Coordinates of C-alpha atoms in Angstrom, one line a residue:
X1 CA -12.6 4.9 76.6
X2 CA -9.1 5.7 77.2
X3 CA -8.0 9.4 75.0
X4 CA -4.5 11.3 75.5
X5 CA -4.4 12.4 78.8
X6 CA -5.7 9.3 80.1
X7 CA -2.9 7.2 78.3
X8 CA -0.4 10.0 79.5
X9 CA -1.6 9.2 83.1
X10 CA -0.9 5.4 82.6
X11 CA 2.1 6.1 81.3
X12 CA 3.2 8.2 84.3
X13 CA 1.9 5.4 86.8
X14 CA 4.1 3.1 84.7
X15 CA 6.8 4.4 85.2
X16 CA 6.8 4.6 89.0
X17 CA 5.3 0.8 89.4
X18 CA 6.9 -1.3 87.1
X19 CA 10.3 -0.1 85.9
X20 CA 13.0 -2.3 86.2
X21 CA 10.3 -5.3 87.4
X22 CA 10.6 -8.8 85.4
X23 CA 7.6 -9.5 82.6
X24 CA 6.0 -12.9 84.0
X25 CA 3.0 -14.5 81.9
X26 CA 0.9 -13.5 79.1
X27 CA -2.8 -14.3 78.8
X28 CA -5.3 -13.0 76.7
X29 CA -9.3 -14.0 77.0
X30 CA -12.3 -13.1 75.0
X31 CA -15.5 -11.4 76.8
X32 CA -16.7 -15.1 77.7
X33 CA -13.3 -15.2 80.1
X34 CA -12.0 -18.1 77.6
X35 CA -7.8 -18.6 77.0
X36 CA -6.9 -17.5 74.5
X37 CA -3.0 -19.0 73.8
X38 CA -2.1 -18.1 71.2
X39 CA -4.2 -14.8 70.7
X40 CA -1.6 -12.2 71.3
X41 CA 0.8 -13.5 68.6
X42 CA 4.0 -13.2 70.7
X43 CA 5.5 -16.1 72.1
X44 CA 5.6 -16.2 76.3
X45 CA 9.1 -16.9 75.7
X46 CA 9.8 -13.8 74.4
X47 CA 8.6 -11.5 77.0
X48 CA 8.8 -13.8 80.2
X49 CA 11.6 -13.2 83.2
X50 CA 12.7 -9.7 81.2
X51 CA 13.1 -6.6 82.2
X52 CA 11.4 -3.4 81.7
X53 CA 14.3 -1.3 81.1
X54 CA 12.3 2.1 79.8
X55 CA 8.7 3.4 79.1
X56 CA 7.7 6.1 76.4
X57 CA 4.9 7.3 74.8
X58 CA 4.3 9.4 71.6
X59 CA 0.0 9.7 70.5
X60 CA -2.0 6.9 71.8
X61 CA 1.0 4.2 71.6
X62 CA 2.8 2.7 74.7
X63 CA 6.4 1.6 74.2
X64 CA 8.0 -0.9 77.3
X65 CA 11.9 -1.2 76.4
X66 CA 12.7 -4.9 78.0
X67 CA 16.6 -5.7 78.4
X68 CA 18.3 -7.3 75.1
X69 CA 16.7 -4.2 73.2
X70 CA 13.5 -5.2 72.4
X71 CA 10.6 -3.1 72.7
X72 CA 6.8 -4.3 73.6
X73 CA 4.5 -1.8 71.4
X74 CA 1.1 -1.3 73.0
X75 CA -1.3 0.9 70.9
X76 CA -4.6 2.1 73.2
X77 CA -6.8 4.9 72.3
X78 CA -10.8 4.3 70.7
X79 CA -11.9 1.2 73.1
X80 CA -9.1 0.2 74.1
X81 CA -8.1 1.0 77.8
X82 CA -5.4 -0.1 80.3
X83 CA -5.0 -0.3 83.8
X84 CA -2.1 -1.6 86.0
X85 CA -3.7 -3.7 88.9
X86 CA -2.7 -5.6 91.7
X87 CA -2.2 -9.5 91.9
X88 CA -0.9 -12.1 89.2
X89 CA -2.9 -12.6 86.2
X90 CA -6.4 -14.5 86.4
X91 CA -6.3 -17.9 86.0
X92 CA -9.1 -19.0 83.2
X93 CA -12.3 -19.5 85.2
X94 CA -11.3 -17.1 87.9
X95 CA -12.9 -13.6 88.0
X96 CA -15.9 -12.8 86.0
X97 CA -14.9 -11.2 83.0
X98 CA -15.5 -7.5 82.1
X99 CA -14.5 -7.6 78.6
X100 CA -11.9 -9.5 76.0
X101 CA -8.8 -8.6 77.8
X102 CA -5.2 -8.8 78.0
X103 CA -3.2 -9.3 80.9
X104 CA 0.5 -9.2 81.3
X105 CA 2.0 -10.0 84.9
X106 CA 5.0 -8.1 86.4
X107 CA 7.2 -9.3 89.1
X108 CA 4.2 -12.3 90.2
X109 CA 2.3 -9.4 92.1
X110 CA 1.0 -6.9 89.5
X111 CA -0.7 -7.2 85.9
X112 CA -0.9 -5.0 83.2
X113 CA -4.6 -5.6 82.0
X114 CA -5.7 -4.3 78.8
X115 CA -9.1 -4.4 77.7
X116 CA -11.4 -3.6 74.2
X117 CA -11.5 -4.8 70.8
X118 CA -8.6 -6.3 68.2
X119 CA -6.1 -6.9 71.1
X120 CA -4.2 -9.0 68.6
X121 CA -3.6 -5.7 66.3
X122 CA -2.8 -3.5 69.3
X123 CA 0.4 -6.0 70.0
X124 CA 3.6 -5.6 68.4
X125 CA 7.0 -6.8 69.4
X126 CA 9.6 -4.2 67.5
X127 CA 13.6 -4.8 67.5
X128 CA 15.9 -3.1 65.6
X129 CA 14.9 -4.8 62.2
X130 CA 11.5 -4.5 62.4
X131 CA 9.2 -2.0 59.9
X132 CA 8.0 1.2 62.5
X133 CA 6.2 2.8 59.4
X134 CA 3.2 3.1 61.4
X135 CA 4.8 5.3 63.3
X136 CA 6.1 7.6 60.2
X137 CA 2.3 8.2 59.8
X138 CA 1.8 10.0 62.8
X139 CA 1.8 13.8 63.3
X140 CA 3.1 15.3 66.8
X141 CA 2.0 14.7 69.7
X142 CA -0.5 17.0 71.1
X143 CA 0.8 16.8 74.6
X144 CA 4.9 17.9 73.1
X145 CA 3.9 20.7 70.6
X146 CA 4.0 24.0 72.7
X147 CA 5.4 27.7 71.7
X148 CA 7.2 27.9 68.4
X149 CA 6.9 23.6 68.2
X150 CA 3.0 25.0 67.2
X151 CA 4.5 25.6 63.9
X152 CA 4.8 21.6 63.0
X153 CA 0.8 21.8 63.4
X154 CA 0.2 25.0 62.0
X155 CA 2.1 23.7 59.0
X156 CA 0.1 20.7 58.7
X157 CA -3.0 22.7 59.5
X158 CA -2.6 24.7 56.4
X159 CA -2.6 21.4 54.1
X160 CA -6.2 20.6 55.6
X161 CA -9.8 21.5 54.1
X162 CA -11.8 19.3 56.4
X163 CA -14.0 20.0 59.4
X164 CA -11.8 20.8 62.5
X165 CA -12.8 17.9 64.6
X166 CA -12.5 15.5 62.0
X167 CA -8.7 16.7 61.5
X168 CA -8.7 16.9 65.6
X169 CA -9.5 12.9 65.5
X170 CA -7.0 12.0 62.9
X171 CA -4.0 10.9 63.9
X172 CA -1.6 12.1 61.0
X173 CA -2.5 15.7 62.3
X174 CA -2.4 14.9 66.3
X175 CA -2.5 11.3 67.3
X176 CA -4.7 10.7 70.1
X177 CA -7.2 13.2 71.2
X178 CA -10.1 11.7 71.3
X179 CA -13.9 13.2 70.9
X180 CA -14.3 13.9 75.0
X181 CA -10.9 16.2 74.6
X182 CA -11.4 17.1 70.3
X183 CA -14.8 18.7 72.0
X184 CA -13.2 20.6 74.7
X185 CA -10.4 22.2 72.8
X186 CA -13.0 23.3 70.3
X187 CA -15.2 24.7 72.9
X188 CA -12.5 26.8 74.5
X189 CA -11.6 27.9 71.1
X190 CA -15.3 29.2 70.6
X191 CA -15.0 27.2 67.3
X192 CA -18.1 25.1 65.8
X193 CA -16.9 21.5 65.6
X194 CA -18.1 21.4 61.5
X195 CA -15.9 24.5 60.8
X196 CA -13.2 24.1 58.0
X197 CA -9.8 25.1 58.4
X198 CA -9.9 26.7 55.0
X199 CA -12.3 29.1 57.1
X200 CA -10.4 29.8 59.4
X201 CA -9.0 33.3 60.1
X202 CA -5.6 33.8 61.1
X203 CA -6.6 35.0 64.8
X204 CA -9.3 32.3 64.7
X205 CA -6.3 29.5 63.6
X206 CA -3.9 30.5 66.2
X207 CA -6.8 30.2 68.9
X208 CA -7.4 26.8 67.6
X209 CA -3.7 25.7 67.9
X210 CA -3.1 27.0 70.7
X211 CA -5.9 25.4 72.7
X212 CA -4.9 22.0 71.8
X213 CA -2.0 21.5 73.9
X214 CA -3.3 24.0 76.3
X215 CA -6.7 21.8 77.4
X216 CA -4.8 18.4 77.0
X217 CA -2.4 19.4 79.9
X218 CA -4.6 20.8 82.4
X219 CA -6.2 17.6 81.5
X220 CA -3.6 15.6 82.8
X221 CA -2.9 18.2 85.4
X222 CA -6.8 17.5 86.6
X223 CA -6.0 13.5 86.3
X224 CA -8.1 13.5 83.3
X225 CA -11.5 13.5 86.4
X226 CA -14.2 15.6 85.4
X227 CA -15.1 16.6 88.8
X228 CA -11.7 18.3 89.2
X229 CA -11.6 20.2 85.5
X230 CA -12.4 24.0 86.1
X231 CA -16.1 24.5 85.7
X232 CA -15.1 26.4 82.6
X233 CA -14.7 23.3 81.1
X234 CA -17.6 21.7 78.9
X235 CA -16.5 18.2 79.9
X236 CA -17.6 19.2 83.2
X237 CA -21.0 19.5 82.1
X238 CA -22.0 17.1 79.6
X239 CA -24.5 15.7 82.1
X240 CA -26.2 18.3 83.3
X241 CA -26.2 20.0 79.6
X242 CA -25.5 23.2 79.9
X243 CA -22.7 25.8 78.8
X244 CA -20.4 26.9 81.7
X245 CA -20.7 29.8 79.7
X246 CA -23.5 31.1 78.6
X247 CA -25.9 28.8 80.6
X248 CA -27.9 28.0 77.1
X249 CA -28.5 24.1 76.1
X250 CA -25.4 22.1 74.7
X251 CA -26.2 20.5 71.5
X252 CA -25.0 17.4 69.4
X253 CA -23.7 17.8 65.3
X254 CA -23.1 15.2 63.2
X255 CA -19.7 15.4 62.3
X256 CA -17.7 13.3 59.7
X257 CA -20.6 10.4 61.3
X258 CA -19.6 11.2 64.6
X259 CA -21.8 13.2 67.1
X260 CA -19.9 16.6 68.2
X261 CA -20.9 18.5 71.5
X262 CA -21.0 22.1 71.6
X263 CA -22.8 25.4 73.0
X264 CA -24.4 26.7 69.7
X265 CA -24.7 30.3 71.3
X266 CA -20.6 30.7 72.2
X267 CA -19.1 28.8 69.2
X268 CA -21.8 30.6 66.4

C-alpha cells in the first residue's frame, strides 16, 4: 500500500531514471494478465515517442510533464502502488500476473508499472484546457508545510470537529498520509487516534501539527523501511506489539470504520 513517503520516494527515483527518456507503449491488464486496450482511456498516440520533460508531486498525485506541454496525471495512494522496473512492458501471456496493472515503457528498457484497483480513474491526461478542480480540493501537502507554513493547517484544523485520524486521512486537510503514517504521527503526539480537534488544547494542537511533517520526513529520510525508523517509532513495532515506550500491549480502535493502532497507556 503505497502512503506519502512512499510516493515521495518514487517520485525521487523518477526523477533520476527517467527524465528526459521517450514514453514507448501503454498496456494495462486485469488480475487474470488479460489486455486490456482500451482500459486506460488515453490513446497510445498520445503519450508514445514523447518526452518526459519534468516530474512533480503535490499529496498522493504524480505529475510527468511530456514535451508539447501536456502533463500525464497519476494519482496512487489507498491500493494503488508504483514501481519503476527494468525491461519493456510484458507482452500479454508473459509473466504471471501479480495484480490488474498498468505498465508504461520508457526508452524500450524500463516500465513504469502500476498496480491496484480503478487504474482507469487514477489516469488523466491534463493540458492547458483541461478542468484540475480535483486538485482545488486538496489541502497542503504534508511533506511542504513546515514553520510558520503550519499555519495553512492550523487554519484548517480549527474548522474541524472530527476525530484526528479521520481528518489525518482526508485529503482536503493533508492529502496522502495514509493509516501506517496517520498512526505514527498520532503516536508521537501521545494523542488517542478518536480524539476531536474541538478537544484539543492549544499545547496539545501545536504537538499535533507539528508532528505531521516531522514523522513523514524522517519517513522518507528512513526510505519509508521499518527496520531503519528509530525504535521510537510505533511502525517499528506493529508485529511484535508492543510500545517502544512504555513496553505495554498496542491496541486497535475503531475509528470512522477504520481500525487505529495505538499504546493506550502513552496516548490516555
Amino acid at each position: 500500500m503505497a502512503e506519502l513517503p512512499e510516493i515521495e520516494l518514487l517520485r525521487q527515483k523518477l526523477r533520476r531514471n527517467i527524465l528526459h527518456k521517450r514514453v514507448g507503449v501503454m498496456q494495462m491488464q486485469n488480475a487474470k494478465g488479460e489486455a486490456l486496450p482500451d482500459g486506460a482511456g488515453i490513446e497510445d498516440a498520445a503519450l508514445k515517442g514523447r518526452a518526459i520533460t519534468d516530474l512533480h508531486r503535490y499529496g498522493q498525485y504524480l505529475f510527468l510533464e511530456l514535451d508539447r506541454k501536456d502533463i500525464l496525471a497519476l494519482q496512487l495512494g489507498g491500493e494503488l502502488s508504483g514501481e519503476l522496473e527494468r525491461g519493456p512492458v510484458h507482452a500479454e501471456g508473459g509473466e504471471e500476473p501479480r495484480a490488474a496493472a498498468l505498465e508504461i515503457q520508457i526508452n524500450g528498457q524500463q516500465r513504469l508499472r502500476f498496480q491496484g484497483t480503478q487504474l482507469s480513474n487514477r489516469l488523466r491526461m491534463l493540458d492547458e484546457n483541461s478542468d484540475v478542480d480535483f486538485l482545488t480540493k486538496l489541502g497542503p501537502d504534508p511533506l511542504m508545510v513546515h514553520g510558520e507554513g503550519l499555519g495553512i493547517l492550523r487554519e484548517a484544523l480549527s474548522r474541524r470537529r472530527s476525530a484526528l485520524r479521520n481528518i489525518l486521512l482526508d485529503d482536503a486537510f493533508a492529502p496522502g498520509i495514509g493509516g501506517t503514517w496517520a498512526d505514527e504521527i498520532l503516536f508521537q503526539a501521545r494523542l488517542r487516534p478518536d480524539r476531536t480537534a474541538t478537544s484539543l488544547s492549544e499545547e496539545e494542537r501545536e504537538r499535533f501539527l507539528e508532528q505531521i511533517p516531522k514523522v513523514l520526513d524522517r519517513a522518507v529520510r528512513c526510505q519509508a523501511k521499518t527496520n531503519l525508523l528509530p525504535k521510537t517509532f510505533l511502525t517499528r513495532h506493529r508485529e511484535d506489539g508492543h510500545c517502544p515506550s512504555c513496553g505495554g500491549a498496542l491496541e486497535t480502535l475503531s475509528v470512522g470504520g477504520k481500525n487505529a493502532l495505538l499504546c493506550p497507556a502513552c496516548q490516555s
